[in-house]
Coordinates of C-alpha atoms in Angstrom, one line a residue:
Chain A
M1 CA -40.4 -47.8 -15.6
K2 CA -42.6 -45.8 -13.2
K3 CA -46.4 -45.8 -13.5
P4 CA -49.2 -44.3 -11.6
L5 CA -50.0 -46.5 -8.5
K6 CA -53.6 -47.0 -9.6
Q7 CA -52.5 -48.3 -13.0
A8 CA -49.9 -50.6 -11.7
V9 CA -52.2 -51.9 -9.0
Q10 CA -54.9 -52.7 -11.6
E11 CA -52.6 -54.4 -14.0
H12 CA -51.0 -56.5 -11.2
I13 CA -54.4 -57.5 -9.7
E14 CA -55.9 -58.3 -13.1
S15 CA -53.1 -60.7 -13.9
I16 CA -54.3 -62.8 -11.0
S17 CA -57.1 -65.2 -11.9
L18 CA -58.5 -68.6 -11.1
D19 CA -57.4 -71.6 -13.2
E20 CA -60.0 -73.4 -15.4
Q21 CA -60.3 -76.4 -12.8
Q22 CA -61.0 -73.9 -9.9
L23 CA -63.6 -72.0 -12.0
D24 CA -65.2 -75.2 -13.0
K25 CA -65.5 -76.3 -9.3
L26 CA -67.0 -73.0 -8.3
M27 CA -69.4 -73.1 -11.2
Q28 CA -70.4 -76.8 -10.1
I29 CA -71.1 -75.7 -6.6
Q30 CA -73.3 -73.0 -7.9
H31 CA -75.1 -75.4 -10.2
A32 CA -75.5 -78.0 -7.6
H33 CA -77.1 -75.5 -5.3
D34 CA -79.5 -74.2 -8.0
D35 CA -80.6 -77.8 -8.7
N36 CA -81.2 -78.5 -5.1
Q37 CA -83.2 -75.3 -4.9
R38 CA -85.2 -76.3 -8.0
S39 CA -86.0 -79.7 -6.9
F40 CA -86.9 -78.3 -3.5
G41 CA -89.2 -75.7 -5.1
Q42 CA -90.9 -78.3 -7.1
S43 CA -91.6 -80.6 -4.1
N44 CA -92.5 -77.5 -2.3
Y45 CA -95.5 -76.5 -4.6
F46 CA -97.7 -75.9 -1.7
S47 CA -95.7 -73.0 -0.7
A48 CA -96.7 -71.1 -3.9
N49 CA -100.3 -71.4 -2.9
K50 CA -99.8 -70.6 0.7
P51 CA -103.0 -69.0 2.0
W52 CA -105.3 -71.8 1.0
Y53 CA -103.1 -74.5 2.2
V54 CA -102.0 -72.8 5.3
A55 CA -105.7 -72.7 6.3
L56 CA -106.2 -76.4 5.5
A57 CA -103.0 -77.3 7.4
A58 CA -104.2 -75.4 10.5
M59 CA -107.6 -77.1 10.3
V60 CA -106.0 -80.6 10.1
M61 CA -103.6 -79.7 13.0
V62 CA -106.6 -78.7 15.3
F63 CA -108.2 -81.9 14.3
V64 CA -105.2 -84.1 15.0
L65 CA -104.6 -82.4 18.4
G66 CA -108.2 -82.8 19.3
T67 CA -108.0 -86.5 18.5
L68 CA -104.8 -86.9 20.5
F69 CA -106.3 -85.2 23.6
S70 CA -109.2 -87.5 23.3
I71 CA -107.1 -90.6 23.1
G72 CA -105.4 -89.6 26.3
V73 CA -102.5 -87.8 27.9
M74 CA -100.5 -91.1 28.5
Q75 CA -100.8 -92.2 24.8
Y76 CA -100.2 -88.6 23.7
S77 CA -97.0 -88.3 25.7
Q78 CA -95.7 -91.6 24.3
T79 CA -96.4 -90.4 20.7
F80 CA -94.7 -87.2 21.5
Q81 CA -91.6 -89.0 22.9
T82 CA -91.4 -91.4 19.9
F83 CA -91.7 -88.4 17.5
H84 CA -88.8 -86.7 19.4
T85 CA -86.4 -89.6 19.4
K86 CA -86.7 -90.5 15.8
P87 CA -83.9 -89.0 13.7
S88 CA -85.1 -86.3 11.5
D89 CA -84.8 -87.1 7.7
S90 CA -84.5 -83.4 6.8
L91 CA -81.6 -82.9 9.3
I92 CA -79.7 -86.0 8.1
R93 CA -80.2 -84.8 4.5
E94 CA -78.9 -81.4 5.4
I95 CA -75.9 -82.8 7.3
A96 CA -75.2 -85.2 4.5
N97 CA -75.3 -82.4 1.9
E98 CA -73.0 -80.2 4.0
V99 CA -70.3 -82.8 4.6
A100 CA -70.4 -84.2 1.1
G101 CA -69.9 -80.7 -0.1
N102 CA -66.9 -80.3 2.2
H103 CA -65.5 -83.7 1.1
L104 CA -65.7 -82.8 -2.6
A105 CA -64.1 -79.4 -1.8
M106 CA -60.9 -81.1 -0.5
K107 CA -59.8 -77.9 1.3
P108 CA -56.1 -77.9 2.1
M109 CA -55.4 -79.6 5.4
E110 CA -54.2 -77.4 8.3
I111 CA -52.1 -80.3 9.9
Q112 CA -50.7 -83.2 8.0
T113 CA -49.8 -86.2 10.1
V114 CA -50.4 -89.8 10.4
A115 CA -50.4 -89.7 14.2
I116 CA -53.8 -89.2 15.9
N117 CA -52.0 -87.6 19.0
D118 CA -50.7 -84.8 16.7
V119 CA -54.3 -84.2 15.4
Q120 CA -55.6 -84.2 18.9
S121 CA -52.9 -81.7 20.0
Y122 CA -53.7 -79.5 16.9
F123 CA -57.2 -79.0 17.6
T124 CA -57.1 -76.7 20.7
K125 CA -60.0 -74.6 19.9
L126 CA -62.7 -77.3 20.2
D127 CA -64.8 -78.0 23.1
F128 CA -64.2 -81.8 22.6
L129 CA -61.2 -84.2 21.9
P130 CA -61.4 -85.6 18.5
Q131 CA -61.2 -89.4 18.7
P132 CA -60.4 -92.1 16.2
S133 CA -63.5 -94.0 15.3
R134 CA -63.7 -97.8 15.6
L135 CA -65.4 -97.9 12.2
I136 CA -62.4 -96.3 10.5
E137 CA -59.5 -97.4 12.5
G138 CA -60.6 -101.0 12.3
N139 CA -59.9 -100.7 8.5
D140 CA -56.2 -101.4 8.1
K141 CA -56.4 -100.3 4.5
I142 CA -56.7 -96.6 5.3
L143 CA -54.3 -94.2 7.1
L144 CA -54.7 -90.9 8.8
A145 CA -53.2 -88.1 6.6
G146 CA -54.2 -84.8 8.5
G147 CA -57.0 -82.6 9.5
R148 CA -58.5 -79.1 9.5
Y149 CA -61.2 -77.2 11.3
C150 CA -64.7 -77.0 9.9
S151 CA -68.3 -76.8 11.0
I152 CA -71.5 -79.0 11.0
Q153 CA -74.7 -77.2 11.0
G154 CA -72.9 -74.3 12.6
S155 CA -71.1 -76.2 15.3
T156 CA -67.4 -76.1 15.2
A157 CA -66.1 -79.6 14.0
A158 CA -62.9 -81.3 13.3
Q159 CA -62.3 -82.9 9.9
L160 CA -59.9 -85.8 9.9
R161 CA -58.8 -87.0 6.5
Y162 CA -57.8 -90.5 5.9
K163 CA -56.2 -91.8 2.7
N164 CA -56.7 -95.3 1.4
K165 CA -54.4 -97.5 -0.6
Q166 CA -56.0 -96.6 -3.9
G167 CA -55.2 -92.9 -3.3
G168 CA -58.8 -92.0 -2.5
Y169 CA -59.9 -90.1 0.7
V170 CA -62.2 -90.8 3.5
T171 CA -63.2 -87.8 5.6
L172 CA -64.4 -88.1 9.2
F173 CA -66.2 -85.2 10.5
E174 CA -66.6 -85.0 14.3
T175 CA -68.4 -82.6 16.6
H176 CA -69.7 -82.5 20.0
Y177 CA -72.8 -84.7 20.0
S178 CA -76.0 -82.8 21.2
P179 CA -79.2 -84.8 21.0
E180 CA -81.2 -81.5 20.9
L181 CA -79.2 -80.4 17.7
F182 CA -78.7 -83.8 16.0
T183 CA -81.7 -85.8 17.2
Q184 CA -81.2 -89.4 18.2
L185 CA -78.6 -90.8 15.8
P186 CA -77.6 -94.5 16.3
N187 CA -75.0 -95.1 18.9
I188 CA -72.4 -97.6 17.9
D189 CA -71.2 -97.9 21.4
K190 CA -74.6 -99.5 22.1
G191 CA -74.2 -101.8 19.2
E192 CA -76.7 -99.8 16.9
K193 CA -76.0 -99.6 13.1
P194 CA -75.0 -96.2 11.6
I195 CA -77.2 -94.5 9.1
V196 CA -75.8 -94.7 5.5
T197 CA -77.1 -92.2 3.0
Y198 CA -76.0 -90.7 -0.3
A199 CA -75.5 -87.0 -1.1
K200 CA -73.9 -85.4 -4.2
G201 CA -72.6 -88.7 -5.3
I202 CA -70.8 -89.3 -2.1
K203 CA -71.4 -92.1 0.5
V204 CA -72.2 -90.5 3.9
T205 CA -72.3 -92.5 7.0
L206 CA -73.7 -91.0 10.3
W207 CA -73.4 -92.2 13.8
Q208 CA -72.6 -91.3 17.5
E209 CA -69.6 -92.7 19.2
L210 CA -67.7 -91.8 22.5
G211 CA -70.3 -88.8 22.9
L212 CA -69.4 -87.4 19.5
L213 CA -71.4 -87.0 16.4
M214 CA -69.3 -88.6 13.6
V215 CA -69.9 -88.5 9.9
S216 CA -67.7 -90.2 7.3
T217 CA -67.8 -89.4 3.7
E218 CA -66.2 -91.3 0.8
K219 CA -66.6 -92.2 -2.9
P220 CA -69.1 -95.1 -3.1
E221 CA -67.5 -98.4 -3.9
Chain B
M1 CA -78.5 -65.4 -9.1
M2 CA -75.2 -67.1 -10.0
F3 CA -71.9 -65.7 -10.7
D4 CA -70.3 -66.2 -14.0
K5 CA -66.6 -67.0 -14.4
Q6 CA -65.6 -63.4 -15.0
Q7 CA -67.5 -62.4 -11.7
L8 CA -65.9 -65.2 -9.9
N9 CA -62.4 -64.0 -11.0
Q10 CA -63.3 -60.5 -9.8
L11 CA -64.2 -62.0 -6.3
Y12 CA -61.2 -64.1 -6.3
R13 CA -59.0 -61.1 -6.8
Y14 CA -60.7 -59.4 -3.8
C15 CA -59.9 -62.6 -1.8
Y16 CA -56.3 -62.6 -2.9
V17 CA -56.0 -58.9 -1.8
L18 CA -57.2 -59.9 1.7
T19 CA -55.0 -63.1 2.0
V20 CA -52.1 -62.3 -0.3
H21 CA -52.0 -66.0 -0.9
R22 CA -53.6 -67.7 -4.0
D23 CA -54.5 -71.0 -2.3
D24 CA -55.9 -69.2 0.8
A25 CA -57.7 -66.8 -1.7
Y26 CA -59.5 -69.7 -3.4
D27 CA -60.3 -71.3 0.0
L28 CA -61.8 -68.1 1.2
L29 CA -63.9 -67.6 -2.0
Q30 CA -65.2 -71.1 -1.9
S31 CA -66.3 -70.9 1.8
A32 CA -67.9 -67.4 1.1
L33 CA -69.7 -68.7 -1.9
E34 CA -71.2 -71.6 -0.1
K35 CA -72.4 -69.1 2.6
Y36 CA -73.7 -66.8 0.0
L37 CA -75.7 -69.6 -1.6
K38 CA -77.0 -70.9 1.7
N39 CA -78.2 -67.3 2.6
P40 CA -78.8 -65.4 -0.6
P41 CA -79.3 -61.6 -0.4
N42 CA -82.7 -60.4 0.0
A43 CA -84.7 -58.2 -2.4
S44 CA -83.0 -55.1 -1.5
Y45 CA -79.6 -56.5 -2.8
S46 CA -81.1 -57.3 -6.3
E47 CA -78.6 -55.0 -8.1
L48 CA -75.5 -56.5 -9.2
H49 CA -73.4 -53.8 -7.5
S50 CA -75.3 -54.5 -4.1
M51 CA -74.7 -58.4 -4.6
F52 CA -71.1 -57.8 -4.9
A53 CA -71.1 -55.7 -1.9
Y54 CA -73.0 -58.4 -0.1
I55 CA -70.7 -61.3 -1.0
R56 CA -67.7 -59.0 -0.3
R57 CA -69.0 -58.6 3.2
I58 CA -69.2 -62.4 3.5
I59 CA -65.8 -62.8 2.3
R60 CA -64.5 -60.0 4.8
N61 CA -66.2 -61.6 7.7
Q62 CA -65.0 -65.0 6.8
F63 CA -61.5 -63.7 6.4
I64 CA -61.6 -62.2 9.9
D65 CA -63.1 -65.4 11.3
N66 CA -60.4 -67.4 9.7
I67 CA -57.5 -65.1 11.1
R68 CA -59.1 -65.2 14.6
R69 CA -59.3 -68.9 14.6
I70 CA -55.6 -69.2 13.5
N71 CA -54.2 -66.6 15.6
S72 CA -56.7 -66.5 18.6
V73 CA -56.4 -62.8 18.9
R74 CA -58.9 -60.2 19.6
F75 CA -59.6 -57.9 16.5
E76 CA -60.9 -54.5 16.6
S77 CA -60.8 -54.2 12.9
L78 CA -59.3 -55.8 9.8
D79 CA -55.9 -54.5 10.6
V80 CA -53.9 -57.6 9.6
D81 CA -50.6 -57.5 7.8
A82 CA -49.5 -59.6 4.9
Q83 CA -48.3 -62.3 7.4
G84 CA -51.7 -62.5 8.9
N85 CA -50.7 -60.8 12.1
A86 CA -52.8 -58.4 13.9
Q87 CA -51.4 -54.9 14.2
E88 CA -52.0 -52.8 17.2
V89 CA -54.3 -50.0 16.6
G90 CA -52.9 -47.4 18.8
V91 CA -54.7 -44.5 17.3
N92 CA -58.5 -43.5 17.3
Y93 CA -59.0 -43.6 13.6
E94 CA -62.8 -43.2 14.0
G95 CA -62.3 -39.8 15.7
A96 CA -61.4 -36.5 14.0
N97 CA -58.7 -36.0 16.4
Y98 CA -56.3 -38.4 14.5
L99 CA -55.8 -35.7 11.9
D100 CA -55.8 -32.0 12.3
N101 CA -58.2 -30.1 10.0
Q102 CA -55.5 -29.0 7.5
D103 CA -54.6 -32.6 7.0
V104 CA -58.3 -33.6 6.5
I105 CA -58.5 -31.0 3.8
A106 CA -55.5 -32.1 2.1
I107 CA -56.2 -35.8 2.1
N108 CA -58.5 -37.5 -0.3
S109 CA -58.2 -40.4 -2.7
S110 CA -56.4 -38.2 -5.2
A111 CA -53.5 -38.2 -2.9
L112 CA -53.0 -41.7 -4.1
D113 CA -53.6 -40.7 -7.8
E114 CA -50.3 -38.6 -7.7
M115 CA -48.2 -41.5 -6.6
L116 CA -45.8 -43.1 -9.1
I117 CA -44.3 -46.6 -8.6
N118 CA -42.2 -49.0 -10.3
E119 CA -44.1 -51.9 -12.0
E120 CA -42.2 -54.5 -10.2
R121 CA -42.8 -52.9 -6.8
V122 CA -46.6 -53.7 -6.7
E123 CA -46.2 -57.1 -5.3
W124 CA -43.9 -55.5 -2.7
I125 CA -46.6 -53.0 -1.8
W126 CA -49.0 -55.9 -0.6
S127 CA -46.3 -57.1 1.8
V128 CA -46.0 -53.6 3.3
L129 CA -49.6 -52.8 3.7
N130 CA -52.1 -54.5 6.2
A131 CA -55.3 -56.2 5.1
T132 CA -57.3 -53.0 5.7
E133 CA -55.0 -50.8 3.6
R134 CA -54.9 -53.4 0.8
E135 CA -58.6 -53.5 0.7
I136 CA -58.8 -49.8 0.3
V137 CA -56.1 -49.7 -2.4
F138 CA -58.2 -52.5 -4.2
L139 CA -61.5 -50.8 -3.9
W140 CA -59.9 -47.5 -5.1
A141 CA -57.7 -48.8 -7.8
V142 CA -59.6 -51.8 -9.2
E143 CA -63.2 -50.9 -8.4
G144 CA -62.8 -47.3 -9.0
Y145 CA -64.4 -46.2 -5.7
T146 CA -64.1 -42.8 -4.1
A147 CA -63.2 -42.3 -0.5
A148 CA -67.0 -41.9 0.3
E149 CA -67.9 -45.1 -1.6
V150 CA -65.1 -47.0 0.1
A151 CA -66.7 -45.8 3.5
T152 CA -70.2 -46.9 2.5
E153 CA -68.7 -50.3 1.4
L154 CA -66.9 -50.8 4.5
D155 CA -69.6 -49.3 6.7
I156 CA -67.0 -47.0 8.3
P157 CA -66.9 -43.1 8.5
R158 CA -65.5 -41.3 5.6
G159 CA -62.9 -39.7 8.0
T160 CA -61.6 -43.2 8.9
V161 CA -61.1 -44.0 5.2
L162 CA -59.3 -40.7 4.7
S163 CA -56.9 -41.4 7.8
R164 CA -56.3 -44.8 6.4
I165 CA -55.4 -43.4 3.1
H166 CA -53.1 -40.9 4.8
R167 CA -51.5 -43.7 6.7
L168 CA -51.0 -46.0 3.9
R169 CA -49.6 -43.3 1.6
K170 CA -47.1 -42.3 4.3
K171 CA -46.2 -46.0 4.7
I172 CA -45.5 -46.4 1.1
N173 CA -43.6 -43.1 0.6
S174 CA -41.3 -44.0 3.6
K175 CA -40.6 -47.4 2.3
L176 CA -39.9 -46.0 -1.2
A177 CA -37.6 -43.4 0.3
E178 CA -35.9 -46.1 2.3
D179 CA -35.4 -48.1 -0.9
A180 CA -34.2 -45.0 -2.9
A181 CA -31.7 -44.3 -0.1
S182 CA -30.4 -47.9 -0.2
D183 CA -30.1 -47.8 -4.0
H184 CA -28.3 -44.6 -3.9
E185 CA -25.9 -46.0 -1.2
K186 CA -25.3 -49.0 -3.5
R187 CA -24.6 -46.8 -6.5
E188 CA -22.2 -44.6 -4.4
R189 CA -20.3 -47.6 -3.3
S190 CA -20.0 -49.0 -6.7
V191 CA -18.7 -45.6 -8.1
V192 CA -16.1 -45.5 -5.1
G193 CA -15.2 -49.1 -6.2
I194 CA -14.6 -48.1 -9.7
G195 CA -12.7 -45.1 -8.7
E196 CA -10.4 -47.1 -6.5
S197 CA -9.7 -49.8 -9.0
R198 CA -8.6 -46.9 -11.3

């Protein structure tokens, strides 16, 4: 039976909808973000009383800078260097939240393979070559399952998904390591220990290896 | 502001219109929603209508990015067919030269109102139209936009919208005519077959 195009399109489109699981997940994403915002808002009480605290902060800063100058240029530069080489907590938290969200999303893999060579050949749009990590490959209980493109803090990244024998997933995120962008994260090639943190109920491990920023995510044991 | 389930479904349908694939549509919606939450609209987007326009813009840009990344092709516009291939835009749609004045007078979204189609043919329409055209059909049929409103939403001149409506109408009509001819041929054959058997 023929119908006006408008009516036929409306009926067809309105028959398409998300299933309950998908809807719940999207609602969860919004709630999680809302909670984060709220806790940030509470901890950031000072922002609500800006003018007074901005003036105070400026005075404190002037005082601190004056003191630093009086201590001497050498000591100041050392302090400055230490400040810059320390990994930034807020950045680590941001990366952890971003990758944990990606891990939970479990978006479909763009390539499914158990061979790292296939994964390396697939990621042709990256400015680095994704590498297996010693921290992951050393574990014979997990196997590569595939990968997809993603991003970390706006940098194009590779997402390698591994499957463990219990059916759970470990996601390894890799991107070109830039100390300016990612601060000084521990380098396991130099025997340093990776940073372990938790975000959104997910265990997040961050380190640099082979000149790459690597972040793995998995369900805590 | 959060989107409720009904609004999420509305956005999902828009994603589906662009991708013509349910999983890809969900994937697209999720990415866009995360971007939206990270960069919420400013005060000028406070009205619900504007917020929808804002997130639809995020969805559209994300869709173009995804296609670019997959195909590594240069895009002038959202002219992507149902298979995700870029179509060559050989005509200057932005200019008035594309249509002569008479056409411009004759074309408006009511040109689509007059079209009749078999219910089961709707799915098929999506495979015939490219993403730009599907988006226009969606905004017109589902959101109830006029050509001028579509132009505002897509941030393109109204003339461009009209020319696209003209093109998509021609495309649908020619496919329907092809189909009708082939049905007619089939019927003729079956009639001849029946005649011969007698």
